[in-house]
Coordinates of C-alpha atoms in Angstrom, one line a residue:
M14 CA 0.0 0.0 0.0
S15 CA 1.4 3.4 -0.9
R16 CA 2.0 5.9 1.8
S17 CA 1.0 9.6 1.5
F18 CA 3.3 12.3 2.6
P19 CA 2.4 15.9 3.5
M20 CA 3.2 18.4 0.8
P21 CA 6.2 20.7 1.7
Q22 CA 5.1 24.1 2.9
A23 CA 5.4 26.8 0.3
F24 CA 8.0 29.3 1.4
V25 CA 8.4 32.9 0.3
S26 CA 11.7 33.6 -1.3
P27 CA 14.2 35.7 0.7
D28 CA 14.2 38.2 -2.2
R29 CA 10.5 38.8 -1.8
I30 CA 10.9 39.3 1.9
R31 CA 13.7 41.7 1.4
S32 CA 11.6 43.7 -1.1
L33 CA 8.7 43.8 1.3
F34 CA 11.0 45.0 4.0
T35 CA 12.6 47.6 1.8
E36 CA 9.2 49.1 0.8
A37 CA 7.9 49.0 4.4
M38 CA 11.1 50.7 5.6
S39 CA 10.9 53.4 3.0
Q40 CA 7.3 54.2 3.8
M41 CA 8.0 54.3 7.5
Y42 CA 11.0 56.7 7.0
R43 CA 9.1 59.0 4.7
A44 CA 6.5 59.4 7.4
E45 CA 9.1 59.9 10.1
V46 CA 11.4 62.2 8.0
P47 CA 9.2 64.1 5.5
Q48 CA 12.3 65.6 3.8
Y49 CA 13.3 62.1 2.8
G50 CA 10.2 62.0 0.7
T51 CA 11.1 65.3 -1.0
L52 CA 14.6 63.9 -1.6
I53 CA 13.1 60.7 -3.3
E54 CA 11.1 62.9 -5.6
L55 CA 14.1 65.0 -6.5
V56 CA 16.2 61.9 -7.3
A57 CA 13.5 60.5 -9.4
D58 CA 13.3 63.7 -11.5
V59 CA 17.1 63.8 -12.0
N60 CA 17.2 60.1 -12.9
A61 CA 14.4 60.5 -15.5
G62 CA 16.3 63.4 -17.0
C63 CA 19.5 61.5 -17.2
L64 CA 17.9 58.5 -18.9
E65 CA 16.0 60.8 -21.4
N66 CA 19.2 62.7 -22.3
D67 CA 21.6 59.8 -22.5
P68 CA 20.3 56.8 -24.6
D69 CA 23.6 55.1 -24.3
L70 CA 23.4 55.1 -20.5
R71 CA 19.8 53.8 -20.7
E72 CA 20.9 50.9 -23.0
R73 CA 23.9 50.1 -20.8
L74 CA 21.8 50.0 -17.7
A75 CA 19.2 47.8 -19.5
Q76 CA 21.7 45.3 -20.7
A77 CA 23.2 45.0 -17.2
G78 CA 19.8 44.5 -15.6
E79 CA 20.2 47.8 -13.8
L80 CA 17.3 49.8 -15.3
E81 CA 14.5 48.0 -13.4
R82 CA 16.2 48.4 -10.0
I83 CA 17.0 52.1 -10.1
D84 CA 14.0 53.0 -8.1
V85 CA 14.6 50.3 -5.4
E86 CA 18.4 50.9 -5.1
R87 CA 18.6 52.0 -1.5
H88 CA 20.7 51.3 1.5
G89 CA 20.1 52.1 5.1
A90 CA 22.3 52.4 8.2
I91 CA 22.0 51.4 11.8
R92 CA 24.2 51.5 14.9
L93 CA 24.1 48.8 17.5
G94 CA 25.3 48.7 21.0
T95 CA 26.1 45.1 22.0
A96 CA 27.5 41.9 20.7
D97 CA 24.2 40.2 21.3
E98 CA 22.4 42.8 19.2
L99 CA 24.8 42.3 16.3
F100 CA 24.5 38.5 16.6
T101 CA 20.7 38.7 16.2
I102 CA 20.7 41.2 13.5
R103 CA 22.8 38.8 11.4
R104 CA 20.1 36.2 11.9
L105 CA 17.3 38.7 11.1
F106 CA 19.0 39.8 7.8
A107 CA 19.6 36.2 6.9
V108 CA 15.8 35.7 6.6
M109 CA 15.9 38.4 3.8
G110 CA 18.9 36.7 2.0
M111 CA 21.4 39.3 3.2
Q112 CA 24.9 38.3 4.4
P113 CA 27.7 40.3 6.0
V114 CA 30.2 41.6 3.5
G115 CA 33.3 43.6 4.3
Y116 CA 34.8 44.9 7.5
Y117 CA 35.1 48.6 8.0
D118 CA 37.0 50.3 10.9
L119 CA 35.7 53.8 11.3
S120 CA 37.7 54.5 14.5
V121 CA 40.7 55.5 12.5
A122 CA 38.5 58.4 11.2
G123 CA 37.3 59.5 14.7
V124 CA 34.1 57.5 14.8
P125 CA 34.0 54.8 17.6
V126 CA 32.5 52.0 15.6
H127 CA 33.4 49.1 13.3
S128 CA 30.9 47.9 10.7
T129 CA 29.9 45.5 8.0
S130 CA 27.3 45.6 5.2
F131 CA 24.5 43.1 5.1
R132 CA 23.5 42.6 1.5
P133 CA 22.5 39.9 -1.1
I134 CA 25.6 38.4 -2.8
D135 CA 24.0 36.4 -5.7
E136 CA 23.8 38.3 -9.0
V137 CA 20.2 37.3 -9.5
A138 CA 19.2 38.4 -6.0
L139 CA 21.0 41.7 -6.5
N140 CA 19.1 42.3 -9.7
V141 CA 15.8 41.6 -7.8
N142 CA 16.5 44.0 -5.0
P143 CA 20.0 45.1 -3.9
F144 CA 19.0 46.7 -0.6
R145 CA 21.8 46.7 1.9
V146 CA 22.2 47.9 5.5
F147 CA 25.5 49.4 6.7
T148 CA 25.5 48.0 10.3
S149 CA 27.9 49.4 12.9
L150 CA 28.7 48.2 16.4
L151 CA 29.7 50.7 19.1
R152 CA 33.2 50.2 20.5
L153 CA 32.6 50.8 24.2
E154 CA 36.2 50.2 24.9
L155 CA 37.0 53.5 23.2
I156 CA 35.2 55.5 25.9
E157 CA 38.0 56.8 28.0
D158 CA 36.0 57.5 31.1
E159 CA 35.9 54.1 32.8
G160 CA 32.9 55.1 34.9
L161 CA 30.9 56.3 31.9
R162 CA 31.9 53.2 30.0
R163 CA 30.5 50.9 32.7
E164 CA 27.3 53.0 32.9
A165 CA 26.8 52.8 29.1
E166 CA 27.3 49.0 29.3
A167 CA 24.7 48.7 32.0
I168 CA 22.2 50.8 30.1
L169 CA 22.6 48.8 26.9
A170 CA 22.4 45.5 28.8
K171 CA 18.9 46.3 29.9
R172 CA 17.3 47.0 26.5
R173 CA 15.8 44.5 24.1
I174 CA 15.7 45.9 20.6
Y175 CA 13.9 42.9 18.9
T176 CA 10.2 42.0 19.6
P177 CA 9.6 38.5 21.0
R178 CA 7.6 37.6 17.9
A179 CA 10.4 38.8 15.5
V180 CA 12.8 36.4 17.4
A181 CA 10.3 33.6 17.2
L182 CA 9.9 34.0 13.4
I183 CA 13.7 34.1 13.0
E184 CA 13.9 30.8 14.8
R185 CA 11.0 29.5 12.7
H186 CA 12.9 30.4 9.5
E187 CA 16.1 28.7 10.9
Q188 CA 14.3 25.5 11.9
N189 CA 12.0 25.1 8.8
G190 CA 14.2 26.7 6.1
G191 CA 11.8 29.5 5.2
L192 CA 8.6 31.4 6.0
S193 CA 5.2 31.2 4.5
E194 CA 3.5 34.2 2.9
A195 CA 1.6 35.0 6.1
E196 CA 4.7 34.5 8.3
A197 CA 6.8 36.7 6.0
T198 CA 4.3 39.6 6.2
E199 CA 4.2 39.3 10.0
F200 CA 8.0 39.1 10.1
V201 CA 8.4 42.3 8.1
A202 CA 6.0 44.2 10.5
E203 CA 7.8 42.8 13.6
A204 CA 11.3 43.5 12.2
L205 CA 10.4 47.0 11.4
E206 CA 9.9 47.8 15.1
T207 CA 13.6 47.5 15.6
F208 CA 14.3 50.3 13.1
R209 CA 11.5 52.6 14.3
W210 CA 12.2 56.0 15.8
H211 CA 11.3 56.6 19.4
G212 CA 11.3 60.1 20.7
E213 CA 11.7 59.1 24.3
A214 CA 15.2 58.6 25.6
T215 CA 15.9 55.9 28.1
V216 CA 18.3 58.0 30.0
S217 CA 18.2 61.3 32.0
A218 CA 19.2 64.6 30.5
E219 CA 22.3 64.6 32.6
T220 CA 23.4 61.1 31.5
Y221 CA 22.7 62.0 27.9
K222 CA 24.9 65.1 28.2
R223 CA 27.8 63.1 29.5
L224 CA 27.4 60.5 26.7
H225 CA 27.1 63.3 24.2
D226 CA 30.2 65.0 25.5
A227 CA 32.2 61.8 25.1
H228 CA 31.0 61.5 21.4
R229 CA 27.7 62.4 19.8
L230 CA 27.4 58.9 18.2
I231 CA 27.8 57.3 21.7
A232 CA 24.8 59.2 22.9
D233 CA 22.8 58.2 19.8
V234 CA 23.5 54.5 20.3
V235 CA 23.1 54.3 24.1
S236 CA 20.3 56.7 24.9
F237 CA 17.3 55.1 23.1
K238 CA 15.1 52.0 23.1
G239 CA 16.4 50.8 19.8
P240 CA 18.9 51.6 17.0
H241 CA 16.4 53.5 14.8
I242 CA 17.4 53.6 11.1
N243 CA 19.5 56.8 10.9
H244 CA 19.3 57.2 7.1
L245 CA 17.9 55.7 3.9
T246 CA 19.5 56.3 0.5
P247 CA 18.1 56.4 -3.0
R248 CA 20.4 55.9 -6.0
T249 CA 20.9 58.7 -8.4
L250 CA 22.5 58.7 -11.9
D251 CA 23.8 62.3 -11.4
I252 CA 24.7 63.1 -7.8
D253 CA 26.2 66.5 -8.8
A254 CA 22.8 67.6 -10.1
V255 CA 21.0 66.4 -7.0
Q256 CA 23.5 68.2 -4.8
A257 CA 23.0 71.4 -6.8
R258 CA 19.2 71.2 -6.8
M259 CA 18.7 70.2 -3.1
P260 CA 18.4 73.9 -2.0
E261 CA 15.7 74.4 -4.6
R262 CA 13.6 71.9 -2.6
G263 CA 14.4 73.4 0.8
I264 CA 17.0 70.8 1.6
T265 CA 20.5 71.8 2.9
P266 CA 23.2 69.5 1.5
K267 CA 26.5 68.7 3.2
A268 CA 29.5 70.7 2.0
V269 CA 31.2 68.1 -0.3
I270 CA 30.3 64.9 -2.1
E271 CA 32.2 62.0 -0.5
G272 CA 34.2 59.6 -2.6
P273 CA 35.8 60.0 -6.1
P274 CA 35.3 63.1 -8.3
R275 CA 32.8 63.3 -11.2
R276 CA 34.1 61.2 -14.0
H277 CA 33.0 59.9 -17.4
C278 CA 33.4 56.3 -16.1
D279 CA 31.9 56.2 -12.6
I280 CA 33.9 54.2 -10.0
L281 CA 33.0 52.9 -6.6
L282 CA 30.6 55.1 -4.6
R283 CA 29.9 58.8 -4.3
Q284 CA 27.6 59.9 -1.5
T285 CA 26.1 63.1 -0.1
S286 CA 23.4 63.9 2.3
F287 CA 21.2 66.6 3.8
K288 CA 21.9 67.8 7.3
A289 CA 20.6 65.7 10.2
L290 CA 17.4 66.9 11.7
E291 CA 17.2 68.4 15.2
E292 CA 14.4 66.4 16.8
T293 CA 12.6 67.0 20.1
I294 CA 13.0 64.1 22.6
A295 CA 11.8 63.4 26.1
F296 CA 14.4 62.4 28.7
S297 CA 13.7 60.2 31.6
G298 CA 13.2 62.3 34.7
E299 CA 12.7 61.8 38.4
N300 CA 9.2 60.9 39.7
D301 CA 8.2 59.6 36.2
G302 CA 8.5 63.1 34.8
A303 CA 10.0 64.0 31.6
V304 CA 12.6 66.7 30.6
R305 CA 12.4 67.9 27.0
G306 CA 15.5 68.3 24.9
T307 CA 16.8 67.7 21.3
H308 CA 18.7 65.1 19.5
T309 CA 20.4 65.3 16.1
A310 CA 21.1 62.0 14.2
R311 CA 18.7 61.2 11.4
F312 CA 19.2 62.4 7.8
G313 CA 18.7 61.6 4.1
E314 CA 21.5 60.4 1.9
I315 CA 22.0 60.0 -1.9
E316 CA 24.4 57.6 -3.6
Q317 CA 25.8 57.2 -7.1
R318 CA 27.4 53.9 -7.8
G319 CA 30.1 53.1 -10.3
V320 CA 32.3 50.1 -11.3
A321 CA 33.9 47.9 -8.6
L322 CA 37.6 48.3 -8.5
T323 CA 40.1 45.5 -8.2
A324 CA 42.7 45.4 -5.4
K325 CA 45.1 47.2 -7.8
G326 CA 42.5 49.8 -8.6
R327 CA 41.4 50.2 -5.0
A328 CA 45.0 50.8 -3.9
L329 CA 45.4 53.6 -6.4
Y330 CA 42.0 55.1 -5.4
D331 CA 43.0 55.1 -1.7
Q332 CA 46.4 56.6 -2.4
L333 CA 44.8 59.5 -4.5
L334 CA 42.1 60.2 -2.0
A335 CA 44.5 60.2 0.9
S336 CA 46.7 62.7 -0.9
V337 CA 43.9 65.1 -1.3
R338 CA 42.4 64.8 2.2
G339 CA 45.8 65.1 3.7
E340 CA 46.3 68.5 2.1
V341 CA 42.9 70.1 1.5
Q342 CA 40.5 70.3 4.5
V343 CA 36.9 71.4 4.1
G344 CA 35.0 73.1 6.9
A345 CA 35.8 75.4 9.7
G346 CA 39.1 77.0 9.0
G347 CA 39.6 74.8 5.8
A348 CA 39.2 75.3 2.1
K349 CA 35.8 75.8 0.4
A350 CA 34.1 72.9 -1.2
G351 CA 35.0 74.1 -4.7
A352 CA 38.7 74.1 -3.9
Y353 CA 38.4 70.5 -2.6
D354 CA 36.5 69.3 -5.7
D355 CA 39.0 70.9 -8.1
E356 CA 41.9 69.3 -6.3
L357 CA 40.2 66.0 -6.2
A358 CA 39.5 66.1 -10.0
T359 CA 43.2 67.0 -10.7
R360 CA 44.7 64.2 -8.6
F361 CA 42.3 61.6 -10.0
K362 CA 43.5 62.2 -13.5
A363 CA 46.1 59.5 -12.6
L364 CA 43.3 56.9 -12.6
P365 CA 42.2 56.1 -16.2
D366 CA 38.7 57.4 -17.2
S367 CA 37.8 54.9 -19.9
W368 CA 36.3 51.5 -19.7
D369 CA 39.0 50.0 -22.0
E370 CA 41.9 51.4 -19.9
L371 CA 40.3 50.4 -16.6
R372 CA 39.9 46.8 -18.0
N373 CA 43.2 46.5 -19.8
E374 CA 45.1 47.7 -16.7
D375 CA 43.2 45.4 -14.4
L376 CA 41.8 48.3 -12.4
A377 CA 38.1 47.3 -12.4
F378 CA 35.8 44.3 -12.6
F379 CA 33.6 43.6 -15.6
R380 CA 30.9 41.2 -16.7
Y381 CA 31.5 39.4 -20.0
A382 CA 28.9 38.2 -22.5
A383 CA 28.9 36.6 -25.9
T384 CA 27.4 38.9 -28.6
P385 CA 24.9 37.7 -31.2
A386 CA 27.6 38.1 -33.8
G387 CA 29.9 35.9 -31.8
I388 CA 27.3 33.2 -31.4
A389 CA 26.6 33.3 -35.1
A390 CA 30.3 33.1 -36.0
A391 CA 30.8 30.2 -33.5
A392 CA 28.2 28.1 -35.4
G393 CA 30.1 28.3 -38.7
S394 CA 33.8 28.7 -38.1
M395 CA 36.6 28.6 -35.7
L396 CA 36.9 31.6 -33.3
P397 CA 40.0 33.2 -31.9
G398 CA 41.2 31.5 -28.7
D399 CA 42.2 34.7 -27.0
P400 CA 39.5 36.7 -25.2
E401 CA 41.1 39.9 -26.3
A402 CA 40.9 38.9 -29.9
L403 CA 37.2 38.0 -29.3
I404 CA 36.6 41.4 -27.9
A405 CA 38.4 43.1 -30.8
S406 CA 36.3 41.0 -33.3
G407 CA 33.1 42.1 -31.6
Y408 CA 32.3 38.5 -30.5
L409 CA 32.7 39.2 -26.8
T410 CA 31.6 42.3 -24.9
F411 CA 32.0 43.6 -21.4
T412 CA 30.1 45.9 -19.0
P413 CA 31.1 47.3 -15.6
I414 CA 30.2 45.3 -12.5
V415 CA 28.4 47.8 -10.1
Y416 CA 30.1 48.3 -6.8
E417 CA 27.7 47.1 -4.1
D418 CA 29.7 48.0 -1.0
F419 CA 31.0 50.9 1.0
L420 CA 34.0 53.1 1.6
P421 CA 35.1 53.7 5.2
V422 CA 36.5 57.2 4.7
S423 CA 33.2 58.2 2.9
A424 CA 31.1 56.6 5.6
A425 CA 33.0 58.4 8.3
G426 CA 32.7 61.7 6.4
I427 CA 28.9 61.3 6.3
F428 CA 28.8 60.4 10.0
Q429 CA 30.9 63.3 11.0
S430 CA 29.0 65.8 8.9
N431 CA 25.8 64.8 10.6
L432 CA 27.1 64.4 14.1
G433 CA 28.7 67.8 14.0
T434 CA 31.8 69.0 12.1
D435 CA 33.2 70.4 15.4
Q436 CA 33.9 66.9 16.7
Q437 CA 37.0 65.3 15.0
Q438 CA 38.2 62.9 17.6
N439 CA 41.1 60.5 17.0
Y440 CA 41.3 57.1 18.6
A441 CA 44.6 55.6 19.2
T442 CA 43.5 52.1 18.3
R443 CA 43.8 49.4 15.7
S444 CA 41.2 47.5 13.8
N445 CA 39.6 44.7 15.8
R446 CA 38.1 42.5 13.2
D447 CA 38.4 39.3 15.3
A448 CA 36.3 40.8 18.0
F449 CA 33.7 42.0 15.5
E450 CA 33.4 38.6 13.9
A451 CA 33.2 36.9 17.3
A452 CA 30.2 39.2 18.1
L453 CA 28.7 38.6 14.7
G454 CA 29.0 34.9 15.0
A455 CA 30.3 34.6 11.4
T456 CA 33.1 35.6 9.2
V457 CA 32.5 38.6 7.0
Q458 CA 32.9 37.9 3.3
D459 CA 35.6 39.5 1.2
E460 CA 33.9 41.8 -1.3
L461 CA 36.9 41.7 -3.7
A462 CA 36.6 37.9 -3.9
L463 CA 32.9 38.2 -4.7
Y464 CA 33.5 40.6 -7.6
A465 CA 36.3 38.4 -8.9
E466 CA 34.1 35.3 -8.8
R467 CA 31.3 37.2 -10.7
Q468 CA 33.8 38.3 -13.3
A469 CA 35.3 34.9 -13.8
A470 CA 31.9 33.2 -13.9
S471 CA 30.6 35.6 -16.6
L472 CA 33.7 35.0 -18.7
D473 CA 33.4 31.2 -18.4
S474 CA 29.7 31.5 -19.4
A475 CA 30.3 33.8 -22.3
L476 CA 33.1 31.5 -23.7
A477 CA 30.9 28.4 -23.2
A478 CA 28.2 30.2 -25.3
L479 CA 30.8 30.5 -28.0
G480 CA 31.8 26.9 -27.7
L481 CA 35.1 27.7 -26.1
T482 CA 36.8 26.5 -22.9
A483 CA 37.8 28.9 -20.1
L484 CA 40.7 31.2 -21.1
P485 CA 42.5 33.7 -18.9
L486 CA 42.3 37.4 -19.5
K487 CA 45.5 39.2 -20.5
T488 CA 46.1 42.5 -18.7
V489 CA 48.6 45.3 -18.9
A490 CA 51.2 44.9 -16.1

């Protein structure tokens, strides 16, 4: 007699859960920070103009699968206070198909945190929804006042930033291998509570001031019920245009755009933001009373993404950026933004600004594909065995692989701009990746290795489509 088995439960894909979460997060932040909604509208207008005026850009984005995801290309940022909070956030993001990629030490730039980026790593998943969250962990050991450090530890130890139901659904996902549609919807609603703004501080005004005096970011992390998303970020195709037009919409931009200068061939990541809002909060007071005050932390950011650079290209980028920042300071007592931008553009002439040169000199990563002409030629004749000859013959083409990660100097620049440019603190410390990964409960993935794998896989696939075996690329030494 045959036995009947229960049908496996239909699980929602992590990509769908991530998309649901992204939309819910965006709607929540627009309601909490109305200027963010204005920023979204401005970015949409600029992007539409870019696509209308540059058919080649539209075609390149379409071929790379980028066109459909322009409107959902966002990242957010949160700051956590304890190892346990970081451990659980890894599990929460895993439900959405997001993994920790890269280690960033911001303490060297005067911000007492180290960070990673939770994001999808599979190319298909990235094309569905590339939402990523830059996640920082406060380094309490960098608080010099031992008494204040112990007090901050005690405050953080008491809070619970995840709802019991969110934790239960994370466990359900881990045990069953997925969530149903109803569970996924509930999970998004419960997870959103961790990122919601709470205008009531969990500390007194006096404690807040002492934390604030140690570092504004310490006060932001320690003083509230949860980490609250501190910014969301739409993607623009022309960040300079957005920067210039923000004042027209009543938005005050930061002084300079972080990252590389404006180029014909965009590289890595350029970022700017509007100034953090000064928001009214209620401090814990004696006899269950409340003392009113203000807190400045949340803002809106814009990003423009370019090609991912190889280790060689990144080393050159870091060298050029450091040479500018070491000589030209923007802000109180420093040069104006225009002088910084001009010097940046001048120094970066040393980094090639054409796709051919970037590829030939092994400075950037590219995705390869067989062309229709190549496939037709492969059916009737022998093809050259050298990828470079295939490219020259029009049988093989390449497009830039978009940089999906972050830049520590740029992140620190955004943080400092919105925490107050008067606070430039230097921490005599070294990176502590081992401690970060121990708290995380996992090893962060190497972003350069991920790009190299995507490039190699695309070349192998393209050559297979032409009936050829894998062949190495030849680059200029």
